[in-house]
Amino acid sequence: MAGQRVEVDGGIMEGGGQILRVSTALSCLLGLPLRVQKIRAGRSTPGLRPQHLSGLEMIRDLCDGQLEGAEIGSTEITFTPEKIKGGIHTADTKTAGSVCLLMQVSMPCVLFAASPSELRLKGGTNAEMAPQVDYTVMVFKPIVEKFGFQFNCDIKMRGYYPKGGGEVIVRMSPVKQLNPINLTDRGSVTKIYGRAFVAGVLPFKVAKDMAAAAVRCIRKEIRDLYVNIQPVQEPKDQACGNGNGIIIIAETSTGCLFAGSSLGKRGVNADKVGIEAAEMLLANLRHGGTVDEYLQDQLIIFMALANGVSRIKTGPVTLHTQTAIHFAEQLAKAKFIVKKSEDEEDASKDTYIIECQGIGMTNPNL
């Protein structure tokens, strides 16, 4: 296993936790010893934060690897992976660090484990600067399952900023290989639905106001569809702390899914939260792609590992996506081509095709 260490510069491109997630996941999968330097070098609080640390420790544990330099504030780690094993794996950010980001780093790895896995992830379920767990279940899950695997995501407890305290249990079985995907036909929008939630001490009226404001905003642009956004009061025994937020999803005739979401903050009125989510959704529907801006980068690692050529049509390619492509090429030696879409209907839009020749990763255990 211990070949030449692969050197990763954690300060380039996205320059944050994402580089760490992509490079450690690929290191674990490919059995590549890794050194990451300049971790989050340009951030206001440089180095590892608690949520990054819990992700690294989880990857270490799920392959019995060796990890050095892993402490809060550290800007350099080395990681030596071993064999990926199934079973129960726990990660706890001890903060409102996102359970969805923990899932992002661990999921590709356990797909290539020797036996089924259960990931017990603790932290924030609906937190800033990360996908909300509702996004993961309602958008990421149905699309990523097109690569030829299934997973089950059980939200035991919701947790919000600043305390966290949420818990999600993800169960999945390993695969022999991943199938490539082809998401290039957007189809037309057939339904729009969502949920506006309040938890803890926040009044139910806040959920209703977020939903109503979002519906009004969408109606201005899309008049012929019923927009069904359910206001929800999270049950006391299923939510830790106080929070409010909204996620709105658009579904198309070809099964594409797009989302807009927003979280409430102290002093921000409910209408504004609803409108922000609606505007995000509408922006994601304008560019003509088949995935929204948040799904783009999450699919890259799966495309890189798949057996064959994958294609997705996107709006403007995000920095997160460029970063994921860079490291998938550097570490996994997958080949990506990003080009402007040549379809007639995309001529006036900022639409791209991301194509990948995957490496056809095979599970050695199956």
CSV table of C-alpha atoms in Angstrom, one decimal:
chain,number,residue,atom,x,y,z
A,1,MET,CA,0.0,0.0,0.0
A,2,ALA,CA,2.6,2.5,1.0
A,3,GLY,CA,3.7,3.8,-2.4
A,4,GLN,CA,4.8,7.4,-3.1
A,5,ARG,CA,2.8,9.9,-1.2
A,6,VAL,CA,0.5,12.1,-3.3
A,7,GLU,CA,0.9,15.7,-2.5
A,8,VAL,CA,-2.2,17.9,-2.5
A,9,ASP,CA,-2.1,21.7,-2.1
A,10,GLY,CA,-5.1,22.5,0.1
A,11,GLY,CA,-4.9,26.2,-0.6
A,12,ILE,CA,-5.7,26.3,-4.4
A,13,MET,CA,-9.1,26.8,-6.1
A,14,GLU,CA,-11.9,26.3,-3.6
A,15,GLY,CA,-9.2,26.2,-1.0
A,16,GLY,CA,-11.4,24.8,1.8
A,17,GLY,CA,-13.0,21.7,3.3
A,18,GLN,CA,-14.0,20.4,-0.1
A,19,ILE,CA,-10.4,19.7,-1.2
A,20,LEU,CA,-10.0,17.7,1.9
A,21,ARG,CA,-13.2,15.7,1.3
A,22,VAL,CA,-12.4,14.9,-2.3
A,23,SER,CA,-8.7,14.0,-1.8
A,24,THR,CA,-9.2,11.9,1.3
A,25,ALA,CA,-12.1,10.0,-0.2
A,26,LEU,CA,-10.1,9.3,-3.4
A,27,SER,CA,-7.0,8.4,-1.4
A,28,CYS,CA,-9.0,5.9,0.7
A,29,LEU,CA,-10.7,4.4,-2.5
A,30,LEU,CA,-7.5,4.1,-4.5
A,31,GLY,CA,-5.1,3.1,-1.7
A,32,LEU,CA,-3.0,6.2,-2.3
A,33,PRO,CA,-1.0,7.6,0.7
A,34,LEU,CA,-1.7,11.3,0.8
A,35,ARG,CA,-0.3,14.5,2.2
A,36,VAL,CA,-2.5,17.6,2.2
A,37,GLN,CA,-0.7,20.9,2.9
A,38,LYS,CA,-2.0,24.5,3.3
A,39,ILE,CA,-5.4,23.3,4.5
A,40,ARG,CA,-7.9,26.1,4.4
A,41,ALA,CA,-4.9,28.5,4.2
A,42,GLY,CA,-6.9,31.5,3.0
A,43,ARG,CA,-9.8,31.1,5.4
A,44,SER,CA,-10.5,33.5,8.3
A,45,THR,CA,-9.9,30.5,10.7
A,46,PRO,CA,-7.2,28.6,8.8
A,47,GLY,CA,-6.6,24.9,9.2
A,48,LEU,CA,-8.9,22.1,10.3
A,49,ARG,CA,-12.2,22.9,12.0
A,50,PRO,CA,-14.1,20.3,14.1
A,51,GLN,CA,-16.3,19.2,11.2
A,52,HIS,CA,-13.3,18.5,9.0
A,53,LEU,CA,-11.6,16.6,11.7
A,54,SER,CA,-14.6,14.4,12.3
A,55,GLY,CA,-14.7,13.6,8.5
A,56,LEU,CA,-11.0,12.7,8.5
A,57,GLU,CA,-11.3,10.5,11.5
A,58,MET,CA,-14.3,8.7,10.0
A,59,ILE,CA,-12.4,8.0,6.8
A,60,ARG,CA,-9.4,6.8,8.8
A,61,ASP,CA,-11.6,4.5,10.9
A,62,LEU,CA,-13.5,3.0,7.9
A,63,CYS,CA,-10.3,1.8,6.4
A,64,ASP,CA,-8.1,1.3,9.5
A,65,GLY,CA,-5.8,3.9,8.1
A,66,GLN,CA,-3.1,6.1,9.7
A,67,LEU,CA,-3.7,9.8,10.1
A,68,GLU,CA,-1.1,12.3,11.2
A,69,GLY,CA,-1.5,16.0,11.9
A,70,ALA,CA,-5.2,15.8,12.5
A,71,GLU,CA,-6.0,18.3,15.1
A,72,ILE,CA,-8.0,21.6,15.2
A,73,GLY,CA,-6.1,24.4,13.5
A,74,SER,CA,-3.6,22.0,11.8
A,75,THR,CA,-2.8,23.0,8.2
A,76,GLU,CA,-1.1,19.7,7.2
A,77,ILE,CA,-2.2,16.1,7.4
A,78,THR,CA,-0.8,12.8,6.1
A,79,PHE,CA,-3.1,9.9,5.5
A,80,THR,CA,-2.2,6.2,4.8
A,81,PRO,CA,-5.2,4.2,3.8
A,82,GLU,CA,-5.8,0.5,4.2
A,83,LYS,CA,-8.7,-1.8,3.3
A,84,ILE,CA,-12.2,-0.3,3.4
A,85,LYS,CA,-14.5,-2.2,5.7
A,86,GLY,CA,-18.2,-2.2,6.2
A,87,GLY,CA,-20.1,-2.2,9.5
A,88,ILE,CA,-21.1,0.6,11.7
A,89,HIS,CA,-19.2,3.9,11.4
A,90,THR,CA,-19.9,6.9,13.6
A,91,ALA,CA,-18.9,10.5,13.1
A,92,ASP,CA,-19.8,13.4,15.4
A,93,THR,CA,-18.9,17.0,14.6
A,94,LYS,CA,-19.9,18.0,18.2
A,95,THR,CA,-21.1,21.2,16.5
A,96,ALA,CA,-23.5,22.3,13.8
A,97,GLY,CA,-21.0,20.9,11.3
A,98,SER,CA,-23.0,19.4,8.5
A,99,VAL,CA,-23.9,15.7,8.5
A,100,CYS,CA,-24.4,16.0,4.7
A,101,LEU,CA,-20.8,16.9,4.2
A,102,LEU,CA,-19.8,13.9,6.4
A,103,MET,CA,-22.0,11.8,4.0
A,104,GLN,CA,-20.3,13.3,1.0
A,105,VAL,CA,-16.8,12.2,2.1
A,106,SER,CA,-17.8,8.7,3.3
A,107,MET,CA,-20.4,7.5,0.8
A,108,PRO,CA,-18.1,6.9,-2.2
A,109,CYS,CA,-15.7,4.9,0.1
A,110,VAL,CA,-18.3,2.6,1.7
A,111,LEU,CA,-19.7,1.7,-1.8
A,112,PHE,CA,-16.4,-0.1,-2.3
A,113,ALA,CA,-16.3,-1.8,1.2
A,114,ALA,CA,-16.3,-5.5,1.8
A,115,SER,CA,-19.8,-5.6,3.4
A,116,PRO,CA,-22.9,-3.3,4.1
A,117,SER,CA,-22.3,-0.2,6.1
A,118,GLU,CA,-24.3,1.9,8.5
A,119,LEU,CA,-23.1,5.5,8.9
A,120,ARG,CA,-24.2,7.3,12.1
A,121,LEU,CA,-23.6,11.0,11.5
A,122,LYS,CA,-24.1,13.6,14.1
A,123,GLY,CA,-24.1,17.4,13.8
A,124,GLY,CA,-26.2,19.9,11.9
A,125,THR,CA,-28.9,18.7,9.5
A,126,ASN,CA,-30.0,22.1,8.4
A,127,ALA,CA,-26.9,24.3,8.6
A,128,GLU,CA,-25.5,27.2,6.7
A,129,MET,CA,-22.8,26.7,4.0
A,130,ALA,CA,-23.8,23.1,3.3
A,131,PRO,CA,-26.6,21.1,1.8
A,132,GLN,CA,-29.7,20.7,4.0
A,133,VAL,CA,-30.5,17.1,4.8
A,134,ASP,CA,-33.8,17.6,2.9
A,135,TYR,CA,-31.7,18.4,-0.2
A,136,THR,CA,-29.7,15.3,0.3
A,137,VAL,CA,-32.8,13.1,0.5
A,138,MET,CA,-35.0,14.9,-2.0
A,139,VAL,CA,-32.5,15.8,-4.8
A,140,PHE,CA,-29.0,14.2,-4.3
A,141,LYS,CA,-30.4,10.7,-3.5
A,142,PRO,CA,-32.6,10.0,-6.5
A,143,ILE,CA,-30.0,11.4,-8.9
A,144,VAL,CA,-26.9,9.7,-7.4
A,145,GLU,CA,-28.8,6.4,-7.3
A,146,LYS,CA,-28.7,6.5,-11.1
A,147,PHE,CA,-25.0,5.4,-10.8
A,148,GLY,CA,-26.5,2.0,-9.8
A,149,PHE,CA,-26.7,1.8,-6.0
A,150,GLN,CA,-29.3,2.6,-3.4
A,151,PHE,CA,-29.0,4.0,0.1
A,152,ASN,CA,-31.4,4.6,2.9
A,153,CYS,CA,-31.2,7.9,4.9
A,154,ASP,CA,-33.1,8.0,8.2
A,155,ILE,CA,-33.3,11.4,9.9
A,156,LYS,CA,-33.4,10.6,13.6
A,157,MET,CA,-33.0,14.1,14.9
A,158,ARG,CA,-32.7,17.5,13.3
A,159,GLY,CA,-30.0,19.8,14.5
A,160,TYR,CA,-29.5,23.5,13.8
A,161,TYR,CA,-26.9,26.2,14.2
A,162,PRO,CA,-25.1,26.8,16.6
A,163,LYS,CA,-25.6,23.7,18.7
A,164,GLY,CA,-26.1,20.9,16.1
A,165,GLY,CA,-27.3,17.8,17.9
A,166,GLY,CA,-28.9,16.3,14.8
A,167,GLU,CA,-28.4,12.6,13.8
A,168,VAL,CA,-28.8,10.9,10.5
A,169,ILE,CA,-28.3,7.2,9.8
A,170,VAL,CA,-27.3,6.1,6.3
A,171,ARG,CA,-27.4,2.5,5.3
A,172,MET,CA,-25.9,1.1,2.1
A,173,SER,CA,-24.6,-2.0,0.5
A,174,PRO,CA,-21.4,-2.2,-1.5
A,175,VAL,CA,-21.3,-2.4,-5.3
A,176,LYS,CA,-19.0,-4.2,-7.8
A,177,GLN,CA,-18.8,-1.1,-10.0
A,178,LEU,CA,-20.7,2.2,-10.7
A,179,ASN,CA,-22.6,2.7,-13.9
A,180,PRO,CA,-22.0,5.9,-15.9
A,181,ILE,CA,-24.8,8.4,-16.1
A,182,ASN,CA,-26.2,10.5,-18.9
A,183,LEU,CA,-28.1,13.6,-17.8
A,184,THR,CA,-28.4,15.8,-20.8
A,185,ASP,CA,-32.1,16.0,-21.5
A,186,ARG,CA,-33.8,18.5,-19.1
A,187,GLY,CA,-37.4,18.1,-20.2
A,188,SER,CA,-40.0,20.6,-19.0
A,189,VAL,CA,-40.9,21.5,-15.4
A,190,THR,CA,-43.9,19.4,-14.3
A,191,LYS,CA,-44.1,20.0,-10.6
A,192,ILE,CA,-42.9,22.3,-7.9
A,193,TYR,CA,-43.2,21.4,-4.2
A,194,GLY,CA,-41.4,21.8,-0.9
A,195,ARG,CA,-41.4,22.2,2.8
A,196,ALA,CA,-41.1,25.3,5.0
A,197,PHE,CA,-40.2,24.3,8.6
A,198,VAL,CA,-39.9,25.8,12.0
A,199,ALA,CA,-38.4,24.0,15.0
A,200,GLY,CA,-38.2,24.8,18.7
A,201,VAL,CA,-39.6,28.1,20.0
A,202,LEU,CA,-40.3,29.6,16.5
A,203,PRO,CA,-44.0,30.2,15.8
A,204,PHE,CA,-45.8,28.2,13.1
A,205,LYS,CA,-46.7,31.4,11.4
A,206,VAL,CA,-43.1,31.8,10.4
A,207,ALA,CA,-43.4,28.6,8.3
A,208,LYS,CA,-46.6,29.7,6.7
A,209,ASP,CA,-45.1,33.1,5.9
A,210,MET,CA,-42.0,31.6,4.3
A,211,ALA,CA,-44.1,29.3,2.2
A,212,ALA,CA,-46.5,32.0,1.1
A,213,ALA,CA,-43.8,34.4,0.1
A,214,ALA,CA,-42.0,31.7,-1.9
A,215,VAL,CA,-45.2,30.7,-3.7
A,216,ARG,CA,-45.8,34.4,-4.6
A,217,CYS,CA,-42.3,34.8,-5.9
A,218,ILE,CA,-42.5,31.7,-8.1
A,219,ARG,CA,-45.9,32.5,-9.5
A,220,LYS,CA,-44.6,35.7,-11.0
A,221,GLU,CA,-42.4,33.7,-13.3
A,222,ILE,CA,-44.2,30.3,-13.6
A,223,ARG,CA,-47.9,30.8,-13.7
A,224,ASP,CA,-49.3,27.4,-15.0
A,225,LEU,CA,-48.1,25.1,-12.2
A,226,TYR,CA,-49.5,24.4,-8.8
A,227,VAL,CA,-46.8,25.2,-6.3
A,228,ASN,CA,-47.2,23.0,-3.2
A,229,ILE,CA,-45.1,24.1,-0.3
A,230,GLN,CA,-46.1,22.5,3.0
A,231,PRO,CA,-45.5,24.5,6.2
A,232,VAL,CA,-44.2,22.1,8.9
A,233,GLN,CA,-43.7,22.3,12.6
A,234,GLU,CA,-40.9,19.8,13.4
A,235,PRO,CA,-42.0,17.6,16.3
A,236,LYS,CA,-40.3,18.4,19.6
A,237,ASP,CA,-38.7,14.9,19.9
A,238,GLN,CA,-37.2,15.1,16.4
A,239,ALA,CA,-35.6,18.5,16.5
A,240,CYS,CA,-32.8,19.8,18.7
A,241,GLY,CA,-32.7,23.6,19.2
A,242,ASN,CA,-34.4,26.3,17.3
A,243,GLY,CA,-34.4,26.9,13.5
A,244,ASN,CA,-36.4,27.7,10.5
A,245,GLY,CA,-35.9,27.2,6.8
A,246,ILE,CA,-37.3,26.2,3.5
A,247,ILE,CA,-36.5,24.0,0.5
A,248,ILE,CA,-38.4,24.1,-2.8
A,249,ILE,CA,-37.9,21.5,-5.5
A,250,ALA,CA,-38.8,21.5,-9.2
A,251,GLU,CA,-39.2,18.2,-11.0
A,252,THR,CA,-39.1,17.8,-14.8
A,253,SER,CA,-40.6,15.4,-17.3
A,254,THR,CA,-37.3,13.6,-17.6
A,255,GLY,CA,-36.8,13.2,-13.9
A,256,CYS,CA,-34.4,16.1,-13.3
A,257,LEU,CA,-34.6,17.8,-9.9
A,258,PHE,CA,-33.6,21.3,-9.0
A,259,ALA,CA,-33.8,23.0,-5.6
A,260,GLY,CA,-33.7,26.4,-4.0
A,261,SER,CA,-33.3,26.6,-0.2
A,262,SER,CA,-32.7,29.1,2.6
A,263,LEU,CA,-32.3,29.1,6.3
A,264,GLY,CA,-33.6,31.7,8.7
A,265,LYS,CA,-31.3,33.7,10.8
A,266,ARG,CA,-32.0,36.0,13.8
A,267,GLY,CA,-33.5,39.2,12.6
A,268,VAL,CA,-34.3,38.1,9.1
A,269,ASN,CA,-38.0,38.2,8.3
A,270,ALA,CA,-39.7,35.1,7.1
A,271,ASP,CA,-40.7,36.5,3.8
A,272,LYS,CA,-37.1,37.2,2.9
A,273,VAL,CA,-36.1,33.6,3.6
A,274,GLY,CA,-38.9,32.3,1.4
A,275,ILE,CA,-38.1,34.7,-1.4
A,276,GLU,CA,-34.4,33.8,-1.3
A,277,ALA,CA,-35.1,30.1,-1.8
A,278,ALA,CA,-37.6,30.8,-4.6
A,279,GLU,CA,-35.1,33.1,-6.4
A,280,MET,CA,-32.4,30.4,-6.1
A,281,LEU,CA,-34.7,27.8,-7.6
A,282,LEU,CA,-35.7,30.1,-10.4
A,283,ALA,CA,-32.1,30.9,-11.2
A,284,ASN,CA,-31.3,27.2,-11.4
A,285,LEU,CA,-34.2,26.7,-13.8
A,286,ARG,CA,-33.0,29.5,-16.1
A,287,HIS,CA,-29.6,28.1,-17.2
A,288,GLY,CA,-30.9,25.1,-19.1
A,289,GLY,CA,-28.8,22.5,-17.3
A,290,THR,CA,-30.1,19.2,-15.9
A,291,VAL,CA,-28.6,19.6,-12.4
A,292,ASP,CA,-28.6,22.6,-10.1
A,293,GLU,CA,-25.4,24.3,-9.0
A,294,TYR,CA,-25.2,22.3,-5.8
A,295,LEU,CA,-25.5,18.9,-7.3
A,296,GLN,CA,-22.8,19.6,-10.0
A,297,ASP,CA,-19.8,19.1,-7.7
A,298,GLN,CA,-21.3,16.2,-5.7
A,299,LEU,CA,-21.6,14.1,-8.9
A,300,ILE,CA,-17.9,14.5,-10.0
A,301,ILE,CA,-16.4,11.8,-7.8
A,302,PHE,CA,-19.0,9.3,-8.9
A,303,MET,CA,-18.5,10.1,-12.5
A,304,ALA,CA,-14.7,9.7,-12.0
A,305,LEU,CA,-15.2,6.2,-10.5
A,306,ALA,CA,-17.9,4.9,-12.9
A,307,ASN,CA,-17.2,2.4,-15.6
A,308,GLY,CA,-17.6,4.3,-18.8
A,309,VAL,CA,-18.5,7.8,-20.1
A,310,SER,CA,-20.8,10.0,-18.0
A,311,ARG,CA,-22.3,13.3,-19.2
A,312,ILE,CA,-24.1,16.0,-17.3
A,313,LYS,CA,-25.5,19.3,-18.6
A,314,THR,CA,-25.0,22.2,-16.3
A,315,GLY,CA,-25.3,25.9,-15.9
A,316,PRO,CA,-22.1,27.9,-15.2
A,317,VAL,CA,-19.5,25.5,-13.8
A,318,THR,CA,-18.9,26.3,-10.2
A,319,LEU,CA,-15.5,26.7,-8.4
A,320,HIS,CA,-16.5,23.6,-6.3
A,321,THR,CA,-17.0,21.6,-9.5
A,322,GLN,CA,-13.7,22.8,-11.1
A,323,THR,CA,-12.0,21.8,-7.8
A,324,ALA,CA,-13.5,18.4,-7.7
A,325,ILE,CA,-12.6,17.8,-11.4
A,326,HIS,CA,-9.0,18.9,-10.8
A,327,PHE,CA,-8.5,16.4,-7.9
A,328,ALA,CA,-10.4,13.6,-9.6
A,329,GLU,CA,-7.9,14.0,-12.6
A,330,GLN,CA,-4.9,14.4,-10.4
A,331,LEU,CA,-5.6,11.5,-8.0
A,332,ALA,CA,-7.9,9.1,-9.9
A,333,LYS,CA,-6.6,9.8,-13.4
A,334,ALA,CA,-10.1,10.2,-14.7
A,335,LYS,CA,-10.4,12.3,-17.9
A,336,PHE,CA,-12.9,15.2,-17.9
A,337,ILE,CA,-13.9,17.5,-20.8
A,338,VAL,CA,-16.0,20.6,-20.1
A,339,LYS,CA,-17.5,22.3,-23.1
A,340,LYS,CA,-20.2,24.8,-24.0
A,341,SER,CA,-23.5,23.0,-24.9
A,342,GLU,CA,-24.1,23.0,-28.6
A,343,ASP,CA,-27.8,22.4,-28.5
A,344,GLU,CA,-30.0,25.0,-30.2
A,345,GLU,CA,-32.1,25.8,-27.2
A,346,ASP,CA,-29.0,26.4,-25.1
A,347,ALA,CA,-27.4,28.9,-27.6
A,348,SER,CA,-28.5,32.0,-25.6
A,349,LYS,CA,-27.7,30.4,-22.2
A,350,ASP,CA,-24.6,29.7,-20.2
A,351,THR,CA,-24.9,26.0,-20.5
A,352,TYR,CA,-22.1,23.4,-20.4
A,353,ILE,CA,-21.6,19.7,-20.9
A,354,ILE,CA,-19.3,18.0,-18.4
A,355,GLU,CA,-18.1,14.7,-19.8
A,356,CYS,CA,-16.0,12.2,-18.0
A,357,GLN,CA,-14.3,9.0,-18.9
A,358,GLY,CA,-14.5,7.2,-15.6
A,359,ILE,CA,-11.8,4.8,-14.4
A,360,GLY,CA,-14.1,1.8,-13.9
A,361,MET,CA,-13.2,1.3,-10.2
A,362,THR,CA,-13.9,-2.3,-9.2
A,363,ASN,CA,-14.7,-3.4,-5.7
A,364,PRO,CA,-11.9,-5.9,-4.9
A,365,ASN,CA,-14.0,-7.4,-2.1
A,366,LEU,CA,-16.9,-8.6,-4.2
